[in-house]
Coordinates of C-alpha atoms and ligand atoms in Angstrom, one line a residue:
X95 CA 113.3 72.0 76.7
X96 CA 115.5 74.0 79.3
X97 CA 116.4 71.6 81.9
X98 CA 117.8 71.7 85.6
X99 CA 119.8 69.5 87.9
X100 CA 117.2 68.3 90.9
X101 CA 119.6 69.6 93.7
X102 CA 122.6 68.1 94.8
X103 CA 121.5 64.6 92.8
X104 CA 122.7 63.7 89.4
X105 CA 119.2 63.6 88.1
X106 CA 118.1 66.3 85.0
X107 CA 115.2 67.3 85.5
X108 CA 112.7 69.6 82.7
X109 CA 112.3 73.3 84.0
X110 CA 108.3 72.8 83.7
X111 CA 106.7 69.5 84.8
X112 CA 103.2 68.5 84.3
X113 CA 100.7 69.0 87.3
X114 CA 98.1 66.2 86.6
X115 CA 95.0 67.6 88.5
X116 CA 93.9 69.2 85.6
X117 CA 92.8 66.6 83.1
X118 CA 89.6 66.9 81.8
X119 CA 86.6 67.0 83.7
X120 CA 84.2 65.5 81.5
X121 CA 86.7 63.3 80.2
X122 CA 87.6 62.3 83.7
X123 CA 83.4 61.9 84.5
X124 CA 83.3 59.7 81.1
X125 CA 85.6 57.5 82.2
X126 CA 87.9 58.2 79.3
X127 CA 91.2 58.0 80.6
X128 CA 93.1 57.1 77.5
X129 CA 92.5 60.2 75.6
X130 CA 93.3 62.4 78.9
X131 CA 96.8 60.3 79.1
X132 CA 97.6 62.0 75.8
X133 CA 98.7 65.1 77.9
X134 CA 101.1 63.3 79.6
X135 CA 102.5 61.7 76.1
X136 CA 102.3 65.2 74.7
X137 CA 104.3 66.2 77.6
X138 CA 106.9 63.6 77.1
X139 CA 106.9 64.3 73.5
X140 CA 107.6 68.0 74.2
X141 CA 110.7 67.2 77.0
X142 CA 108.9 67.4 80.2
X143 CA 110.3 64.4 82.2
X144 CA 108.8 65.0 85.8
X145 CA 104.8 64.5 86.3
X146 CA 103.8 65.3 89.4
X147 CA 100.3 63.4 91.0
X148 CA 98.8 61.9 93.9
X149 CA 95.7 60.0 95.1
X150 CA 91.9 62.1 94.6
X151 CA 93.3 64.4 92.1
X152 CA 90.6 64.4 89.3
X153 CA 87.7 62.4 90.9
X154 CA 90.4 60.0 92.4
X155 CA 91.6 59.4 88.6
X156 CA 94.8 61.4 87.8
X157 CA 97.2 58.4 88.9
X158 CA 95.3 56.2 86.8
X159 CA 95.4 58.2 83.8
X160 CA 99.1 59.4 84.8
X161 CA 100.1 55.1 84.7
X162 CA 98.4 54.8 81.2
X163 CA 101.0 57.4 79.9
X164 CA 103.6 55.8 82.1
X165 CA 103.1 52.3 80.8
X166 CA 103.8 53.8 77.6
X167 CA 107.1 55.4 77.6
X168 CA 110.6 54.0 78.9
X169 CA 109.8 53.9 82.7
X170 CA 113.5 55.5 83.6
X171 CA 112.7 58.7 80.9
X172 CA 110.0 59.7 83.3
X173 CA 110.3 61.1 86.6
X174 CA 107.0 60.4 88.4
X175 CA 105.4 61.8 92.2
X176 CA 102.7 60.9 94.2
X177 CA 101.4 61.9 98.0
X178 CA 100.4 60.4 101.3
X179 CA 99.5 61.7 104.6
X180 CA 97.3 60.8 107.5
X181 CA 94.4 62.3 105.9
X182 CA 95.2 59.5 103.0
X183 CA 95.6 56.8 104.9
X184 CA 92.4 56.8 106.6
X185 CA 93.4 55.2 109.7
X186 CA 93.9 58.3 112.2
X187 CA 96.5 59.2 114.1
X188 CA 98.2 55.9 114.3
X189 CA 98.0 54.3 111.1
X190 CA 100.1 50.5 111.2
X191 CA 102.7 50.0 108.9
X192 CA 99.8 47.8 106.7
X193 CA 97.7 50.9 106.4
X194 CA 100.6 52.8 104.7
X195 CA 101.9 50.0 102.4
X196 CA 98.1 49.5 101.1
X197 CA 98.2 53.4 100.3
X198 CA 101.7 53.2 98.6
X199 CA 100.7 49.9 96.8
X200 CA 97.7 51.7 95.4
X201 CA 99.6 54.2 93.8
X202 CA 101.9 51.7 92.4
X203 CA 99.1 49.6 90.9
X204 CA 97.5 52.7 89.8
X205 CA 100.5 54.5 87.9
X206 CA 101.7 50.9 86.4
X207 CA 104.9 50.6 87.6
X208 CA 106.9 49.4 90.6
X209 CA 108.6 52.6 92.4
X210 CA 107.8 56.3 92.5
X211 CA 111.2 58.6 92.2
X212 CA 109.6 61.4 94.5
X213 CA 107.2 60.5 97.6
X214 CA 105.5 63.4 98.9
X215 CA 104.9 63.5 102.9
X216 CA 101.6 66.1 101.3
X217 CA 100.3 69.4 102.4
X218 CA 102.4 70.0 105.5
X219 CA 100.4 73.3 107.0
X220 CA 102.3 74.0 109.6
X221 CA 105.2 73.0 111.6
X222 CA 103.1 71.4 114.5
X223 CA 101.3 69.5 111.1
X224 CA 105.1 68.3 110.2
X225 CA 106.2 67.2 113.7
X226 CA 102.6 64.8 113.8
X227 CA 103.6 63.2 110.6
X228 CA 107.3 62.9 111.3
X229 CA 106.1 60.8 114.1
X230 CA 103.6 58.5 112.6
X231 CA 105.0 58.4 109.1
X232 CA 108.5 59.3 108.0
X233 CA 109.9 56.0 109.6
X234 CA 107.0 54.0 107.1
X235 CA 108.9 56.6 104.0
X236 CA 112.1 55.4 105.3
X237 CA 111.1 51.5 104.7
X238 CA 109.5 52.1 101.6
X239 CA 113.0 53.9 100.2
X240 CA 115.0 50.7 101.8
X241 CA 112.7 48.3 99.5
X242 CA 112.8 50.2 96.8
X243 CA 109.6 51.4 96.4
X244 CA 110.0 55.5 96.4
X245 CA 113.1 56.9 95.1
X246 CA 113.4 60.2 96.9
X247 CA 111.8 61.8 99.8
X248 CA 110.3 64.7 99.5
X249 CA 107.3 66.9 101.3
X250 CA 104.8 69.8 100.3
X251 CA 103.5 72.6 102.7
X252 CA 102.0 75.2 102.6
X253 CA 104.2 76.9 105.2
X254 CA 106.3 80.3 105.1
X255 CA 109.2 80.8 104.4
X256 CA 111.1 80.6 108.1
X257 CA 109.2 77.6 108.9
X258 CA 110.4 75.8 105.8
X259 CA 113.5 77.0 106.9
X260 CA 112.9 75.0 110.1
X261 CA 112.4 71.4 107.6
X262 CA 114.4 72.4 105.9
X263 CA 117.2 72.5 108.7
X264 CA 116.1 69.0 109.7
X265 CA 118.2 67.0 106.9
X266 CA 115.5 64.8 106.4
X267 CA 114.4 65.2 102.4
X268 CA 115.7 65.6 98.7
X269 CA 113.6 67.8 98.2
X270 CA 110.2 70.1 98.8
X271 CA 106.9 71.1 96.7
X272 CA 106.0 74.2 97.4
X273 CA 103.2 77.3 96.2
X274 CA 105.3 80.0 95.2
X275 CA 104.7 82.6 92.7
X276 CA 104.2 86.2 91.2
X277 CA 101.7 87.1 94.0
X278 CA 103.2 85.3 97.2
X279 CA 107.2 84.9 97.2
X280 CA 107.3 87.3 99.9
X281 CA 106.4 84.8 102.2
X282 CA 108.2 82.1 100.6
X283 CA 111.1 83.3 99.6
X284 CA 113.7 82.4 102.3
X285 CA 112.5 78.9 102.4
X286 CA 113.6 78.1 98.5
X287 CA 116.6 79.9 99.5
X288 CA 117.3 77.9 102.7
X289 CA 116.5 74.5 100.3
X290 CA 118.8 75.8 97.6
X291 CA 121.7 76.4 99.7
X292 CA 120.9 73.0 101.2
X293 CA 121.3 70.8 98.1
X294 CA 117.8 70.4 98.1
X295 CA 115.5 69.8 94.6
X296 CA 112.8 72.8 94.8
X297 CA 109.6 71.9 92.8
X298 CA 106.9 74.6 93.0
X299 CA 103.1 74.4 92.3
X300 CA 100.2 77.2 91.7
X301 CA 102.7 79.6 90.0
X302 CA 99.6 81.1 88.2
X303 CA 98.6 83.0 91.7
X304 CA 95.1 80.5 91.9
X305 CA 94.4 81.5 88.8
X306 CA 94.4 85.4 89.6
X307 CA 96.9 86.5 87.3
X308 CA 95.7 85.0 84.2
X309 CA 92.5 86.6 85.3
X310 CA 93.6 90.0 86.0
X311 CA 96.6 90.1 82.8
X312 CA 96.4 94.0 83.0
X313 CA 97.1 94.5 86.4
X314 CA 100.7 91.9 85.3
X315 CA 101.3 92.8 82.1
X316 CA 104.5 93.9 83.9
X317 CA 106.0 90.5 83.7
X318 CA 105.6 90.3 80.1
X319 CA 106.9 93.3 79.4
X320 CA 109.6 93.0 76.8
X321 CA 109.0 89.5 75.9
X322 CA 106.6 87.8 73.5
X323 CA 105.1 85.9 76.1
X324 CA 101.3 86.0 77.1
X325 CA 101.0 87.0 80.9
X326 CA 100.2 83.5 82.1
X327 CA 103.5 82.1 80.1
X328 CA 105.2 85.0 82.0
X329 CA 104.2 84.3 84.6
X330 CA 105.5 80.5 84.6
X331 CA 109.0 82.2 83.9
X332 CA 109.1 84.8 86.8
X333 CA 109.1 81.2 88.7
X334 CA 111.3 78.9 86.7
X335 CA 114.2 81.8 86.7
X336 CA 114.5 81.7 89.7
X337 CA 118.0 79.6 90.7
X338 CA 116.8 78.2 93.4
X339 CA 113.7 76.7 91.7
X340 CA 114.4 73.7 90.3
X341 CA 110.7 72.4 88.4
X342 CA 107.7 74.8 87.8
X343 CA 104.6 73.1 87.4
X344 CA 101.8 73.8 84.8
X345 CA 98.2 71.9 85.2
X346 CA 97.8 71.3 81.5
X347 CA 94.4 70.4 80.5
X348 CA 95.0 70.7 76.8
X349 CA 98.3 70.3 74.1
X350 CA 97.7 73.7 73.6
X351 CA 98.9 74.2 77.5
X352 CA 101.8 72.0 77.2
X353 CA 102.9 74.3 74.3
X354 CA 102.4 77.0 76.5
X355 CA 104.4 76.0 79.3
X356 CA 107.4 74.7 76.9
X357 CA 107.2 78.2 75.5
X358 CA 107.4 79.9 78.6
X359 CA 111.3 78.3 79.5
X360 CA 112.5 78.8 76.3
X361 CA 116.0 80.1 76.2
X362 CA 115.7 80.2 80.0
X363 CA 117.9 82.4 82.0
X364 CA 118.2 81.2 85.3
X365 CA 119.2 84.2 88.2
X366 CA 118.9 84.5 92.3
X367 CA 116.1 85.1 93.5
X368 CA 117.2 87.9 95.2
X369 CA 117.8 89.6 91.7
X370 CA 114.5 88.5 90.2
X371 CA 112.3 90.2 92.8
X372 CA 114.3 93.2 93.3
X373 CA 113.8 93.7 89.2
X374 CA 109.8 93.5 89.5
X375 CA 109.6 95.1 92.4
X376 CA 110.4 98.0 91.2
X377 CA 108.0 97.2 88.2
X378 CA 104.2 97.6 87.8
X379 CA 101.9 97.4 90.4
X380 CA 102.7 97.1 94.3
X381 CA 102.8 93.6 94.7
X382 CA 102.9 93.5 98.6
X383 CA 99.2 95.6 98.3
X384 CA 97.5 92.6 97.8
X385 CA 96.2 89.8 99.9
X386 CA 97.7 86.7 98.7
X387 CA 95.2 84.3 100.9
X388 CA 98.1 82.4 103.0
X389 CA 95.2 82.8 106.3
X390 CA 98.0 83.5 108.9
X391 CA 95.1 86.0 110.3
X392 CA 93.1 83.6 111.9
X393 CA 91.3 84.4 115.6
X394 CA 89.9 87.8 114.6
X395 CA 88.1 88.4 118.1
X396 CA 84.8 89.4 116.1
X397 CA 85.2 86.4 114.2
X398 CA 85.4 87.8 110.4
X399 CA 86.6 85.9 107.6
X400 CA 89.3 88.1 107.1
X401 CA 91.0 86.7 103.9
X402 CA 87.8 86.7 102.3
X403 CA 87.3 90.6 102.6
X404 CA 91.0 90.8 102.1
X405 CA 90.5 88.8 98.4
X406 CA 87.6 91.2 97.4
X407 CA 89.8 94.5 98.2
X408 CA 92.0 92.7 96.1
X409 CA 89.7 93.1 93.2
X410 CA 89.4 96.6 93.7
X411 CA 93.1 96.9 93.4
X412 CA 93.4 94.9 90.7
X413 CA 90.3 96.7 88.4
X414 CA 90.3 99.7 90.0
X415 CA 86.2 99.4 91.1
X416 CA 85.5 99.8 94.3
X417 CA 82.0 97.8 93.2
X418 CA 83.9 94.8 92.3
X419 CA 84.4 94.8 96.8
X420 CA 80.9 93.9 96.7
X421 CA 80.4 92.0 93.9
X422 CA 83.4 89.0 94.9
X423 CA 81.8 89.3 99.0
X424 CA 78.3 88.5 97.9
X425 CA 78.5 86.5 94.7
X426 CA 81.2 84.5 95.0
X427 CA 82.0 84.4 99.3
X428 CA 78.4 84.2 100.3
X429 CA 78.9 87.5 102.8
X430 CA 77.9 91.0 103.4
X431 CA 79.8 94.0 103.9
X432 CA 78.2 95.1 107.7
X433 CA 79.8 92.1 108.9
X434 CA 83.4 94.4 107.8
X435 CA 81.9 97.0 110.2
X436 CA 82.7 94.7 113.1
X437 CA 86.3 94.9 113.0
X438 CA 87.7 96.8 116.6
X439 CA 91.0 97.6 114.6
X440 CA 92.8 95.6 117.9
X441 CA 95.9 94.9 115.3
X442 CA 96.0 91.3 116.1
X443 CA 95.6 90.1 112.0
X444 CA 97.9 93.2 111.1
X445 CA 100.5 91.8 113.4
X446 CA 100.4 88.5 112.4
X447 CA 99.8 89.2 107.9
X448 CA 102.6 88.2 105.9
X449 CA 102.0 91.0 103.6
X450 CA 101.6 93.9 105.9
X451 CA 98.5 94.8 105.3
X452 CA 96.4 97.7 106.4
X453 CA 93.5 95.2 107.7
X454 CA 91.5 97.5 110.0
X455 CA 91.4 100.2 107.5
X456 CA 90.3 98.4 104.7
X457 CA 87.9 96.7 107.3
X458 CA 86.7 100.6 107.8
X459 CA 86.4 101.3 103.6
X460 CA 84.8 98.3 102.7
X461 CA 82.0 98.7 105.7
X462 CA 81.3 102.5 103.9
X463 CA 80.8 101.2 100.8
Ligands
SF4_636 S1 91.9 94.4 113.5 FE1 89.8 94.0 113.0 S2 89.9 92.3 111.5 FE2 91.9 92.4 112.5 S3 91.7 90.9 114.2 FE3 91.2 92.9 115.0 S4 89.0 93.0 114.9 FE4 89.6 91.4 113.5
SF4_637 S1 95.3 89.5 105.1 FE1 97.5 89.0 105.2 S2 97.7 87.2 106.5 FE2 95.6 87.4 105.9 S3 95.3 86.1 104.2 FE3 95.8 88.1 103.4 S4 98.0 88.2 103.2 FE4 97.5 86.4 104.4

């Protein structure tokens, strides 16, 4: 296992760690939790020493199955996460200080042990989303860290890369868990820079794309090239290269998974992101064509679901139909193409897309079709 220094901390962490919203789903419904904390073991086993989870992953169940595999290795080998926001606490804008302990305790109880090394203040959207819960909750984080109870402070958003930057600025965490990959780094990429130069630990998740580069491995068979690795194990290496990335996780459902994910590290070279994207960019297909779903076109005046239309061009680009358009808007969005025809082409979602997309055009083709 190829492993990294989280930050500016002394603390060695694997290059993959093991996303834990993936165990198995009828597992999960059977209520066999032992079996599914065999990933974990497998995981430990294979070098991975950071497990990422958090409350309502899998049913509610991932922290449960996450503390049987905890319980059963050297509590200090294991780096282990977990999450809490407003929406977790339940108790709306204002949660007490009572509400908060009774979420942390339950993911004590849950995971079987008596501190978590990395607290997530989860799924920070935006910056306004940030500011709300450095009000009501970072003070609870900061009392939890004097008792002893969470290690290290971290958050996860969903935000670009100059609002990150913005956080980031702020001094306030270790570290950050962010969506970054093959697909999206555009948008992301100054904000693992900004955490980097910081001293900050960088942990990414989704670095498959959603799923839509395993599902489309022609279209990046570009990252592979000159390696033996499938796209998907690619894929996971385009991420953990990066320098400023510090853990890449993989949602491993199966051993198999773990193997592929300790594969995809192996021998790992690690370089600035800077270099890494200027390499692919010159490689395979135009990236920055393709709608990567970050919904920072919102208010269309006409009121159309433009990442949805956005996401089936994508599949046009990426086989090459122009019937796969329709086929992703009616079978799997629910929507027809007339609604397309709306579109004034008044610039506002072009102005405002982090890939620089030709909305209103596309808008134009797709109503044609
Ligand atoms: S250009 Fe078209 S799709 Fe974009 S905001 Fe304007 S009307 Fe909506
Ligand atoms: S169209 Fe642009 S802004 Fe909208 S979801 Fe796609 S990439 Fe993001």
């Amino acid at each position: 296992m190829y492993y990294k220094q989280y930050g500016n901390t002394d603390m060695k962490v694997s290059a993959v760690g093991l996303g834990t919203m993936r165990y198995d789903e009828e597992d999960i419904k059977a209520g066999r939790f032992e079996k599914c904390a065999e990933i974990p073991l497998y995981a430990f086993e294979k070098g991975i020493n950071y497990w990422d989870t958090a409350p309502f992953y899998c049913e509610d169940k991932s922290e449960i199955v996450t503390g049987i595999a905890l319980s059963q290795v050297k509590r200090s080998d294991v780096y282990v996460t977990s999450k809490t926001n407003l929406g977790t606490i339940d108790a709306g804008d204002h949660p007490t200080k009572d509400d908060f302990r009774r979420r942390l305790e339950t993911s004590l109880d849950r995971l079987k042990t008596d501190y978590i090394d990395f607290y997530h203040m989860w799924c920070m959207l935006s910056l306004e989303s940030w500011e709300k819960h450095m009000d009501a909750l970072y003070g609870f984080f900061e009392d939890a860290k004097r008792e002893g109870l969470i290690s290290n402070i971290v958050f996860s958003s969903h935000m670009q890369g100059n609002e990150i930057e913005t956080v980031v600025a702020s001094d306030k965490f270790k570290g950050m868990l962010i969506g970054y990959n093959a697909l999206n780094y555009r948008f992301r990429q100054s904000g693992i820079e900004a955490a980097h130069r910081n001293g900050m630990g960088v942990v990414v998740m989704n670095p498959l794309g959603g799923g839509m580069i395993p599902a489309n491995p022609k279209s990046f068979a570009y990252l592979a090239e000159g390696t033996d690795l499938t796209v998907p194990q690619a894929a996971l290496r385009f991420v953990a290269s990066h320098k400023e990335i510090t853990v890449t996780l993989a949602g491993c459902t199966t051993k198999e998974h773990i193997d592929d994910a300790v594969k995809a590290v192996e021998g790992l070279e690690e370089r600035p992101a800077k270099e890494i994207v200027e390499e692919y960019e010159g490689k395979g297909m135009a990236l920055n064509n393709l709608c990567t779903g970050c919904a920072y076109c919102k208010g269309c005046p006409k009121d159309i679901a433009i990442p949805k239309y956005m996401d089936a061009y994508n599949q046009m680009i990426l086989t090459g139909e122009s019937k796969e358009i329709l086929e992703r808007l009616s079978g799997h969005w629910g929507i027809d193409k007339e609604k397309a025809g709306e579109c004034i082409a008044c610039g506002k979602c072009e102005r405002q897309c982090t890939q620089h997309l030709p909305i209103a055009e596309r808008m134009k083709e797709i109503a044609a079709l």
